[in-house]
Coordinates of C-alpha atoms in Angstrom, one line a residue:
M145 CA -126.4 82.9 104.7
E146 CA -128.6 83.7 101.7
K147 CA -131.3 85.0 104.0
K148 CA -128.8 87.5 105.6
E149 CA -127.6 88.6 102.2
R150 CA -131.0 89.3 101.0
R151 CA -131.8 91.3 104.0
N152 CA -128.7 93.3 103.6
L153 CA -129.7 93.8 100.0
G154 CA -133.1 95.1 101.0
S155 CA -131.6 97.6 103.4
R156 CA -129.3 98.9 100.6
L157 CA -132.4 99.3 98.2
G158 CA -134.2 101.4 100.9
L159 CA -136.7 98.6 102.2
S160 CA -137.2 97.8 105.8
V161 CA -138.5 94.2 105.5
V162 CA -138.0 91.7 102.5
S163 CA -139.3 88.2 103.2
P164 CA -137.4 85.4 101.6
A165 CA -140.4 83.1 101.8
F166 CA -142.3 85.3 99.1
S167 CA -141.9 84.6 95.5
P168 CA -141.4 87.5 93.0
E169 CA -145.1 87.1 91.9
E170 CA -146.3 87.1 95.6
L171 CA -144.3 90.2 96.2
M172 CA -145.6 91.8 93.1
Q173 CA -149.2 91.2 94.3
E174 CA -148.3 92.7 97.7
S175 CA -146.9 95.7 96.1
S176 CA -150.1 96.1 94.0
S177 CA -152.1 95.9 97.3
V178 CA -150.0 98.5 98.9
A179 CA -150.5 100.8 96.0
A180 CA -154.4 100.3 96.2
N181 CA -155.1 100.0 100.0
G182 CA -152.0 101.6 101.7
S183 CA -151.1 98.3 103.3
P184 CA -150.6 94.7 102.3
N185 CA -153.6 92.4 102.7
G186 CA -155.6 95.2 104.0
T187 CA -153.5 95.6 107.2
E188 CA -151.6 98.6 108.3
N189 CA -149.1 96.9 110.4
G190 CA -147.4 94.9 107.4
R191 CA -146.9 98.3 105.4
L192 CA -143.7 98.5 103.7
E193 CA -141.8 101.6 104.5
T194 CA -139.1 103.4 102.5
V195 CA -136.2 105.2 104.0
G196 CA -134.8 108.6 103.1
S197 CA -135.1 110.3 99.6
S198 CA -134.7 106.9 97.7
A199 CA -138.5 106.4 98.1
S200 CA -139.3 109.2 95.7
T201 CA -137.1 107.9 93.0
L202 CA -137.3 104.2 93.3
S203 CA -140.6 102.4 93.1
L204 CA -141.3 99.4 95.1
S205 CA -141.9 97.0 92.2
D206 CA -138.6 98.1 90.6
S207 CA -136.8 97.5 93.9
I208 CA -138.2 94.0 94.2
K209 CA -137.3 93.1 90.7
A210 CA -133.7 94.4 91.1
A211 CA -133.4 92.3 94.3
Y212 CA -134.3 89.1 92.9
A213 CA -132.3 89.7 89.6
Y214 CA -129.2 90.1 92.0
L215 CA -129.7 87.2 94.3
P216 CA -129.4 84.2 91.9
Q217 CA -125.9 85.7 90.8
T218 CA -123.8 84.1 93.6
P219 CA -120.1 84.6 93.2
I220 CA -117.7 81.8 92.2
R221 CA -115.0 82.3 94.6
S222 CA -112.7 79.6 93.1
T223 CA -112.5 81.2 89.6
D224 CA -109.2 82.9 90.2
A225 CA -107.6 79.7 91.7
H226 CA -108.6 77.7 88.6
L227 CA -107.2 80.4 86.3
I228 CA -103.8 80.4 88.1
E229 CA -103.6 76.6 88.1
F230 CA -104.4 76.6 84.3
S231 CA -101.9 79.2 83.7
E232 CA -99.1 77.4 85.5
A233 CA -100.0 74.2 83.6
M234 CA -99.7 76.0 80.3
R235 CA -96.5 77.7 81.2
T236 CA -95.1 74.3 82.0
V237 CA -96.2 72.9 78.7
A238 CA -94.7 76.0 76.9
K239 CA -91.3 75.3 78.7
A240 CA -91.3 71.7 77.7
L241 CA -92.0 72.5 74.0
R242 CA -89.3 75.1 74.2
R243 CA -86.9 72.6 75.4
V244 CA -87.9 70.4 72.5
A245 CA -87.1 73.3 70.0
E246 CA -83.8 74.2 71.6
G247 CA -82.9 70.5 71.5
K248 CA -83.7 70.3 67.8
A249 CA -81.6 73.5 67.3
A250 CA -78.6 72.0 69.0
A251 CA -79.0 68.8 67.1
Q252 CA -79.1 70.8 63.8
A253 CA -76.1 72.6 64.8
E254 CA -74.3 69.3 65.6
A255 CA -75.4 67.8 62.4
A256 CA -74.1 70.8 60.6
E257 CA -70.7 70.4 62.2
W258 CA -70.5 66.7 61.3
K259 CA -71.4 67.6 57.8
R260 CA -68.6 70.1 57.7
K261 CA -66.1 67.5 59.0
Y262 CA -67.3 65.1 56.5
E263 CA -66.8 67.7 53.6
L264 CA -63.3 68.3 55.1
E265 CA -62.5 64.8 55.1
K266 CA -63.7 64.3 51.5
A267 CA -61.7 67.2 50.3
R268 CA -58.6 65.9 52.0
N269 CA -59.0 62.5 50.4
L270 CA -59.4 64.1 47.0
Q271 CA -56.4 66.3 47.4
H272 CA -54.1 63.5 48.4
K273 CA -55.4 60.9 46.1
N274 CA -52.3 60.7 43.9
E275 CA -49.7 61.6 46.6
E276 CA -47.5 59.1 48.3
L277 CA -48.5 58.3 52.0
E278 CA -46.0 57.9 54.8
P279 CA -46.8 55.7 57.7
E280 CA -46.1 58.3 60.4
G281 CA -48.8 60.5 61.8
C282 CA -49.1 64.1 60.6
P283 CA -47.0 66.7 62.4
C284 CA -50.0 68.8 63.5
C285 CA -51.1 65.9 65.8
M286 CA -47.8 65.5 67.7
N287 CA -49.1 68.0 70.5
D288 CA -52.6 67.1 71.9
T289 CA -52.5 70.6 73.8
L290 CA -51.9 72.5 70.6
E291 CA -54.4 70.5 68.6
N292 CA -57.1 71.0 71.1
S293 CA -56.6 74.8 71.5
L294 CA -56.4 75.2 67.7
D295 CA -59.0 72.9 66.4
K296 CA -61.4 75.8 66.1
L297 CA -59.1 77.8 63.7
T298 CA -59.5 76.0 60.4
V299 CA -56.5 76.5 58.0
H300 CA -55.7 75.2 54.6
D301 CA -52.7 73.0 53.6
A302 CA -52.3 72.9 49.7
S303 CA -48.6 72.0 49.6
S304 CA -47.9 68.8 47.7
D305 CA -45.4 67.5 50.3
Q306 CA -47.7 67.6 53.2
N307 CA -48.2 64.3 54.9
E308 CA -51.7 63.0 55.3
C309 CA -53.5 63.2 58.7
C310 CA -53.1 60.2 60.8
G311 CA -56.8 60.5 61.9
N312 CA -56.3 59.8 65.5
H313 CA -57.4 63.1 66.6
G314 CA -60.2 64.0 64.4
I315 CA -59.7 66.6 61.9
C316 CA -56.5 68.4 62.1
S317 CA -55.7 72.1 62.1
H318 CA -54.2 72.2 58.7
Q319 CA -57.4 71.3 56.9
V320 CA -60.1 73.4 55.5
L321 CA -63.2 73.1 53.3
G322 CA -62.1 71.8 50.0
D323 CA -62.0 74.6 47.4
E324 CA -62.9 73.4 43.9
A325 CA -61.8 75.5 40.9
P326 CA -64.8 77.9 40.3
A327 CA -66.4 78.1 36.9
P328 CA -64.6 80.4 34.5
I329 CA -66.1 83.9 34.5
V330 CA -65.9 86.2 31.5
N331 CA -65.3 89.4 33.4
S332 CA -61.6 89.4 34.8
A333 CA -62.7 91.6 37.7
Y334 CA -64.6 88.7 39.2
K335 CA -61.9 86.1 38.7
M336 CA -61.0 84.6 42.0
V337 CA -58.0 82.2 42.6
A338 CA -58.7 78.7 43.3
R339 CA -56.1 77.8 46.0
K340 CA -54.9 79.2 49.2
A341 CA -51.6 79.3 50.8
S342 CA -50.8 77.0 53.6
F343 CA -49.4 77.8 57.0
R344 CA -48.7 76.2 60.3
L345 CA -49.5 77.4 64.0
S346 CA -47.2 76.7 66.9
W347 CA -46.5 77.9 70.4
G348 CA -43.9 80.6 71.1
F349 CA -41.9 80.6 74.4
N350 CA -40.4 83.4 76.1
G351 CA -40.5 85.6 73.1
D352 CA -38.9 83.0 70.8
K353 CA -40.3 82.6 67.4
N354 CA -38.8 79.3 66.6
G355 CA -42.0 77.2 67.1
Q356 CA -40.7 75.5 70.3
H357 CA -43.0 75.3 73.3
K358 CA -43.4 73.6 76.6
H359 CA -46.1 71.4 77.8
D360 CA -48.4 72.0 80.8
V361 CA -46.8 69.2 82.9
V362 CA -49.1 68.2 85.9
S363 CA -47.7 65.8 88.5
F364 CA -50.0 63.6 90.5
E365 CA -47.2 61.9 92.4
K366 CA -48.1 60.9 96.1
G367 CA -51.6 62.3 95.6
D368 CA -50.3 65.9 95.1
I369 CA -51.1 67.9 91.9
T370 CA -48.4 70.3 90.9
T371 CA -47.8 72.2 87.6
A372 CA -44.2 71.8 86.8
S373 CA -43.8 74.1 83.8
R374 CA -46.2 76.3 81.7
S375 CA -45.9 77.8 78.3
N376 CA -46.8 81.5 77.7
K377 CA -49.2 80.3 74.9
Q378 CA -48.2 82.8 72.5
I379 CA -49.4 81.4 69.0
L380 CA -47.0 81.9 66.0
L381 CA -48.1 81.7 62.3
K382 CA -45.5 80.4 59.8
W383 CA -46.2 80.3 56.1
E384 CA -45.5 77.0 54.4
T385 CA -46.4 78.5 51.0
Q386 CA -46.4 82.1 49.7
P387 CA -49.6 84.0 50.3
Q388 CA -51.4 84.6 47.1
T389 CA -54.4 86.7 47.6
L390 CA -54.8 89.6 49.9
F391 CA -58.3 91.1 50.8
I392 CA -58.4 94.8 51.6
I393 CA -61.2 96.2 53.7
T394 CA -61.4 99.8 54.2
K395 CA -63.2 102.5 56.5
P396 CA -65.7 104.3 54.1
N397 CA -65.6 108.2 53.7
S398 CA -62.1 108.6 55.0
S399 CA -59.6 110.9 53.4
E400 CA -56.7 109.1 55.1
V401 CA -57.8 105.8 53.6
R402 CA -58.3 107.4 50.1
A403 CA -54.7 108.7 50.4
I404 CA -53.1 105.5 51.3
M405 CA -55.1 102.8 49.5
P406 CA -54.0 103.3 45.8
E407 CA -50.3 103.3 47.0
M408 CA -50.7 100.2 49.1
V409 CA -52.5 98.3 46.1
R410 CA -49.8 99.4 43.7
W411 CA -47.0 98.3 46.0
L412 CA -48.6 94.9 46.6
N413 CA -49.1 94.3 42.8
E414 CA -45.7 95.4 41.7
H415 CA -43.3 94.4 44.5
Q416 CA -45.0 91.5 46.2
K417 CA -46.7 90.0 43.2
I418 CA -49.9 89.3 45.3
N419 CA -53.5 89.4 44.0
V420 CA -55.7 92.0 45.5
L421 CA -59.2 91.6 46.4
V422 CA -61.5 94.4 47.5
E423 CA -65.2 95.1 48.1
P424 CA -67.2 96.1 44.9
R425 CA -67.6 99.6 46.1
L426 CA -63.9 100.1 46.6
R427 CA -63.0 98.8 43.3
E428 CA -65.3 101.2 41.6
E429 CA -63.7 104.0 43.5
L430 CA -60.1 102.9 42.4
L431 CA -61.1 102.6 38.7
A432 CA -62.7 106.0 38.9
D433 CA -59.3 107.5 39.8
D434 CA -57.1 105.4 37.5
S435 CA -57.6 102.6 35.0
Y436 CA -54.4 101.0 36.2
F437 CA -56.3 99.3 39.0
D438 CA -58.3 97.0 36.4
F439 CA -56.3 93.9 37.9
V440 CA -58.1 94.3 41.4
Q441 CA -60.5 91.6 41.9
T442 CA -63.9 91.5 43.7
W443 CA -66.9 89.4 43.9
E444 CA -70.1 89.3 41.9
D445 CA -72.9 87.9 44.1
D446 CA -73.6 86.5 47.5
D447 CA -72.4 82.9 46.4
D448 CA -68.9 84.2 45.7
K449 CA -69.0 86.2 49.0
K450 CA -69.8 83.0 50.8
L451 CA -66.6 81.5 49.4
L452 CA -64.2 84.1 50.5
H453 CA -62.7 82.1 53.3
T454 CA -61.5 79.5 50.7
K455 CA -59.8 82.1 48.6
V456 CA -58.4 84.7 50.8
D457 CA -55.0 84.2 52.5
L458 CA -54.7 87.5 54.4
V459 CA -57.0 90.2 55.3
V460 CA -55.8 93.9 55.6
T461 CA -58.0 96.4 57.3
L462 CA -57.6 100.3 57.0
G463 CA -59.7 101.9 59.7
G464 CA -60.7 101.4 63.4
D465 CA -62.1 98.6 65.5
G466 CA -65.4 98.9 63.5
T467 CA -63.6 98.1 60.3
V468 CA -62.2 94.9 62.0
L469 CA -65.8 94.1 63.2
W470 CA -67.1 94.5 59.7
A471 CA -64.3 92.3 58.2
A472 CA -65.1 89.7 60.7
S473 CA -68.8 89.7 59.7
L474 CA -68.0 89.0 56.1
F475 CA -66.7 85.5 57.1
K476 CA -69.6 83.2 58.3
G477 CA -67.0 80.4 58.9
P478 CA -63.3 80.3 59.1
V479 CA -61.4 83.7 59.0
P480 CA -58.0 84.3 57.4
P481 CA -55.5 86.1 59.4
V482 CA -56.3 89.8 59.8
V483 CA -53.7 92.7 59.7
A484 CA -55.2 95.8 61.1
F485 CA -53.8 99.3 60.6
A486 CA -54.9 102.0 62.8
L487 CA -56.9 104.6 61.0
G488 CA -59.6 105.2 63.6
S489 CA -60.1 106.4 67.1
L490 CA -59.0 104.2 69.9
G491 CA -57.8 101.0 68.2
F492 CA -57.8 98.2 70.7
M493 CA -57.5 95.6 67.8
T494 CA -55.4 97.9 65.3
P495 CA -51.8 97.7 66.5
F496 CA -50.2 98.5 63.3
H497 CA -49.3 102.0 61.9
S498 CA -50.5 102.9 58.5
E499 CA -47.2 104.9 57.6
Q500 CA -45.2 101.7 58.1
Y501 CA -47.4 99.5 56.0
R502 CA -44.6 98.4 53.6
E503 CA -42.3 97.1 56.6
S504 CA -45.3 95.7 58.4
L505 CA -46.8 93.8 55.4
G506 CA -43.4 92.6 54.3
N507 CA -42.6 91.0 57.7
I508 CA -46.2 89.5 57.8
I509 CA -45.9 87.9 54.2
K510 CA -42.5 86.6 55.0
G511 CA -43.5 85.3 58.6
P512 CA -43.5 84.0 61.2
F513 CA -45.5 86.4 63.3
S514 CA -47.5 86.4 66.4
I515 CA -51.3 86.1 66.4
T516 CA -54.1 86.5 68.7
L517 CA -57.1 84.3 68.5
R518 CA -60.2 86.3 69.2
N519 CA -63.1 84.2 70.0
R520 CA -66.5 85.0 68.4
L521 CA -70.1 84.2 69.9
Q522 CA -72.6 82.4 68.0
C523 CA -76.1 83.7 68.7
Q524 CA -79.4 82.3 67.7
V525 CA -82.9 83.6 68.1
I526 CA -85.5 81.2 69.0
R527 CA -89.1 82.5 68.6
D528 CA -91.9 81.6 70.8
A529 CA -93.7 80.2 67.6
A530 CA -90.8 77.7 67.2
K531 CA -92.4 75.5 69.7
D532 CA -95.1 74.7 67.1
E533 CA -93.1 75.2 63.8
L534 CA -89.7 74.0 65.0
E535 CA -88.2 76.8 63.0
T536 CA -85.2 78.8 64.2
E537 CA -83.4 81.8 62.5
E538 CA -79.9 81.7 61.1
P539 CA -77.0 82.1 63.7
I540 CA -75.3 85.4 63.9
L541 CA -71.5 85.6 64.7
V542 CA -70.2 88.5 66.9
L543 CA -66.8 89.5 67.7
N544 CA -67.5 92.1 70.5
E545 CA -70.9 91.6 72.2
V546 CA -74.6 91.0 72.0
T547 CA -76.7 93.5 73.7
I548 CA -80.3 92.9 75.0
D549 CA -82.1 96.2 75.9
R550 CA -85.5 97.7 76.3
G551 CA -85.3 99.9 73.2
I552 CA -87.8 102.6 73.2
S553 CA -90.0 101.0 75.9
S554 CA -90.4 103.0 79.1
Y555 CA -90.6 99.8 81.2
L556 CA -87.6 97.9 82.7
T557 CA -86.2 95.0 80.7
Y558 CA -87.3 91.7 82.3
L559 CA -85.1 88.7 81.4
E560 CA -84.7 85.2 82.6
C561 CA -81.0 84.0 82.2
Y562 CA -79.8 80.5 82.2
C563 CA -76.3 79.0 82.1
D564 CA -76.5 75.5 80.5
S565 CA -79.3 73.9 82.6
S566 CA -78.8 76.1 85.7
F567 CA -80.9 79.3 86.4
V568 CA -78.6 82.4 86.7
T569 CA -80.9 85.3 87.5
C570 CA -83.6 87.6 86.5
V571 CA -82.4 90.9 84.9
Q572 CA -84.4 93.9 85.8
G573 CA -82.8 97.1 84.5
D574 CA -82.0 98.6 81.1
G575 CA -80.6 95.4 79.6
L576 CA -77.8 92.9 79.4
I577 CA -74.6 92.5 77.6
I578 CA -73.0 89.2 76.7
S579 CA -69.5 89.8 75.6
T580 CA -66.4 88.1 74.4
T581 CA -63.0 89.1 75.9
S582 CA -62.2 91.1 72.9
G583 CA -65.4 93.1 73.5
S584 CA -64.5 93.8 77.3
T585 CA -63.0 97.0 76.4
A586 CA -66.2 98.1 74.5
Y587 CA -69.8 98.5 75.7
S588 CA -69.2 96.0 78.7
L589 CA -66.4 98.1 80.0
A590 CA -68.8 101.3 79.9
A591 CA -71.4 99.3 81.9
G592 CA -69.1 98.3 84.6
G593 CA -67.5 95.1 83.3
S594 CA -63.9 94.1 83.8
M595 CA -61.1 94.3 81.2
V596 CA -60.0 90.9 80.2
H597 CA -57.0 89.6 78.1
P598 CA -58.5 88.8 74.7
Q599 CA -56.8 85.3 74.8
V600 CA -58.5 84.3 78.1
P601 CA -61.2 81.8 77.2
A602 CA -64.3 83.4 78.8
I603 CA -67.7 85.0 78.3
L604 CA -68.6 88.2 80.1
F605 CA -72.1 88.5 81.6
T606 CA -72.6 92.4 82.3
P607 CA -76.0 94.0 83.3
I608 CA -76.8 97.4 82.1
C609 CA -78.0 99.8 84.8
P610 CA -79.6 97.0 86.9
H611 CA -82.3 98.0 89.5
S612 CA -80.3 96.2 92.2
L613 CA -77.4 97.2 94.4
S614 CA -76.0 93.7 94.4
F615 CA -76.1 92.7 90.7
R616 CA -72.3 92.6 89.8
P617 CA -70.9 91.4 86.4
L618 CA -69.8 87.9 85.8
I619 CA -67.0 86.1 83.9
L620 CA -68.0 82.7 82.8
P621 CA -66.0 79.8 81.1
E622 CA -66.2 79.7 77.4
Y623 CA -67.6 76.2 77.1
V624 CA -71.1 77.2 78.5
T625 CA -74.2 78.0 76.7
L626 CA -76.2 80.9 77.9
R627 CA -80.0 81.3 77.3
V628 CA -81.8 84.7 77.8
Q629 CA -85.5 84.5 77.5
V630 CA -88.2 87.2 77.7
P631 CA -90.8 85.7 80.2
Y632 CA -94.5 85.7 79.3
N633 CA -95.3 88.1 82.1
S634 CA -92.8 90.8 80.9
R635 CA -94.5 94.1 80.6
G636 CA -92.7 95.2 77.5
Q637 CA -90.5 93.7 74.7
A638 CA -86.8 93.6 74.4
W639 CA -84.4 94.3 71.6
A640 CA -81.1 92.4 70.7
S641 CA -78.3 93.9 68.6
F642 CA -75.2 92.1 67.4
D643 CA -72.0 94.1 67.4
G644 CA -74.1 97.2 67.2
K645 CA -76.2 96.1 64.2
D646 CA -78.8 93.6 62.9
R647 CA -81.1 94.6 65.5
K648 CA -83.8 92.0 66.4
Q649 CA -87.1 92.4 68.5
L650 CA -87.7 89.8 71.2
A651 CA -91.3 89.3 72.3
P652 CA -92.5 87.6 75.3
G653 CA -91.6 84.0 74.9
D654 CA -88.7 84.6 72.6
A655 CA -85.2 83.3 73.6
L656 CA -81.6 84.2 72.5
I657 CA -79.1 81.3 72.7
C658 CA -75.3 82.3 73.0
S659 CA -72.3 80.0 72.8
M660 CA -68.8 80.1 71.7
A661 CA -68.3 79.9 68.0
P662 CA -66.0 77.3 66.6
W663 CA -64.2 79.9 64.3
P664 CA -62.2 82.6 66.0
V665 CA -60.7 85.8 64.3
P666 CA -56.9 85.5 64.1
T667 CA -55.5 89.1 64.4
A668 CA -51.7 89.7 63.7
C669 CA -49.7 91.2 66.6
L670 CA -47.3 94.0 66.3
V671 CA -45.2 92.6 69.2
D672 CA -47.2 89.9 70.9
S673 CA -50.7 89.4 72.4
T674 CA -50.0 90.7 75.9
T675 CA -47.9 93.7 74.9
D676 CA -50.4 94.9 72.3
F677 CA -53.4 94.6 74.9
L678 CA -51.5 96.6 77.5
R679 CA -50.5 99.1 74.9
S680 CA -54.1 99.6 73.8
I681 CA -55.5 100.2 77.4
H682 CA -52.6 102.6 78.2
E683 CA -52.8 104.6 75.1
G684 CA -56.6 104.3 74.2
L685 CA -58.0 104.6 77.8
H686 CA -55.1 106.2 79.7
W687 CA -55.5 103.4 82.2
N688 CA -54.4 104.2 85.8
L689 CA -52.8 107.5 84.7
R690 CA -52.2 109.8 87.6
K691 CA -49.4 112.1 88.9
S692 CA -46.8 110.2 90.9
Q693 CA -46.5 110.7 94.6
S694 CA -43.9 113.3 95.6
F695 CA -40.8 112.4 97.5
D696 CA -40.8 115.3 100.0
G697 CA -42.9 113.7 102.7
P698 CA -42.2 113.3 106.4
P699 CA -38.9 111.4 107.2
A700 CA -39.3 107.6 108.0

């Protein structure tokens, strides 16, 4: 084989004969003989002939040197196969290390949850240390279905006559992180109350607001499974003590908000005797208009801001859905009930009219009222470097959706998606939307996703302009954990945004973990959850609006 390759090489170099038996030195001597005598070894028959015009530009000695310089370089045909095998091995190792990092992140989250439960139990014991204990179990544990559905909403019970929890069902829904009295602050503007109002949640049935409810009765008699009766699952909130602190969040740079805000604050202070808490920016605006609003409270630093959920009884938003999203982002843990007044555009989450704020807030403060528990997603970015450093970023809570897109890159987004331990699909397109049911009427709807009732326990999986005719949106159960990873062979990077902000870059090897957060956002309803949802899609989107069919058709 080598002789054949050498003969072919000699032909390409313009030589008629190149003997493989000659060494480079012997051929060099032959070439010198040819130059002196016209033929090798003094004969004319063995004369080397050149072909074509190459004889004039390439000397014989240079050709021989080039030939013997090339021949020892035999190709290694197995190099590509070895590289592919090595790459697959490294990818397997990377996946194993990533699973270790994700396992540690899950363990850290579980440890944080147990720590939170321990702190709740400790605070409860301190609160009831000097109170009389009754032998019966606590009222909130009487219904397992209600406790299981509401254990994610943490509420506070500060009443002195509240019975201690029986402890049979873990931490009950009326408990919250213990609030210790804050250190005294010189500036009265930054003074925050130390105790929250208590309330109780219950199911409503057929529009009744008396707290009665029906169980989901399932019969297994004679091997048949039958649902005997079902509640409408409308959740009611009833105050057990008077609300003390109300947190007002407004849409910035709005003339309508500037007109109604001072009047609302004055009414709350004089007629309802409620402490008013606002953002620092808003307090400065109020004081610039009138020094009367010196009683309005705010926070001084981020440490006070983190304790808002332990001090605020009720949140009032003046704006649109974006203001509700901003209000939810201020609470990294439990969220107080939110009363949203419509001063924006569409208003899927703002059912109350600002002109009727006195009547609406009066009914809310008096109670009871219907609420919608809007689930939030807990998102965490795991960097490729985490497999070595075992470090993860802080989780981010979103009320609407998390979006992974291609950003400014001209390449398609390439994402690997997993649901728990099962592979879902590879996304090739403009991106992917992972949405809550509250966000089903936002970006997910524009990308072709379905509109879903906000109290349906689900996670929406919606592609953005997929390069496939068969890629349809999915609706997954709320208990799953989704992992979206940028593979190592992706042509470009991806970008993740959380409720339209906090944009983060995802490089090849990075992953985004999404699961349902344990702290929903309870929003007050104008009527009830279903009525408010249908009204929002009818008025905001003009859903299924068309002219009615005429009656002057052909006779039957």
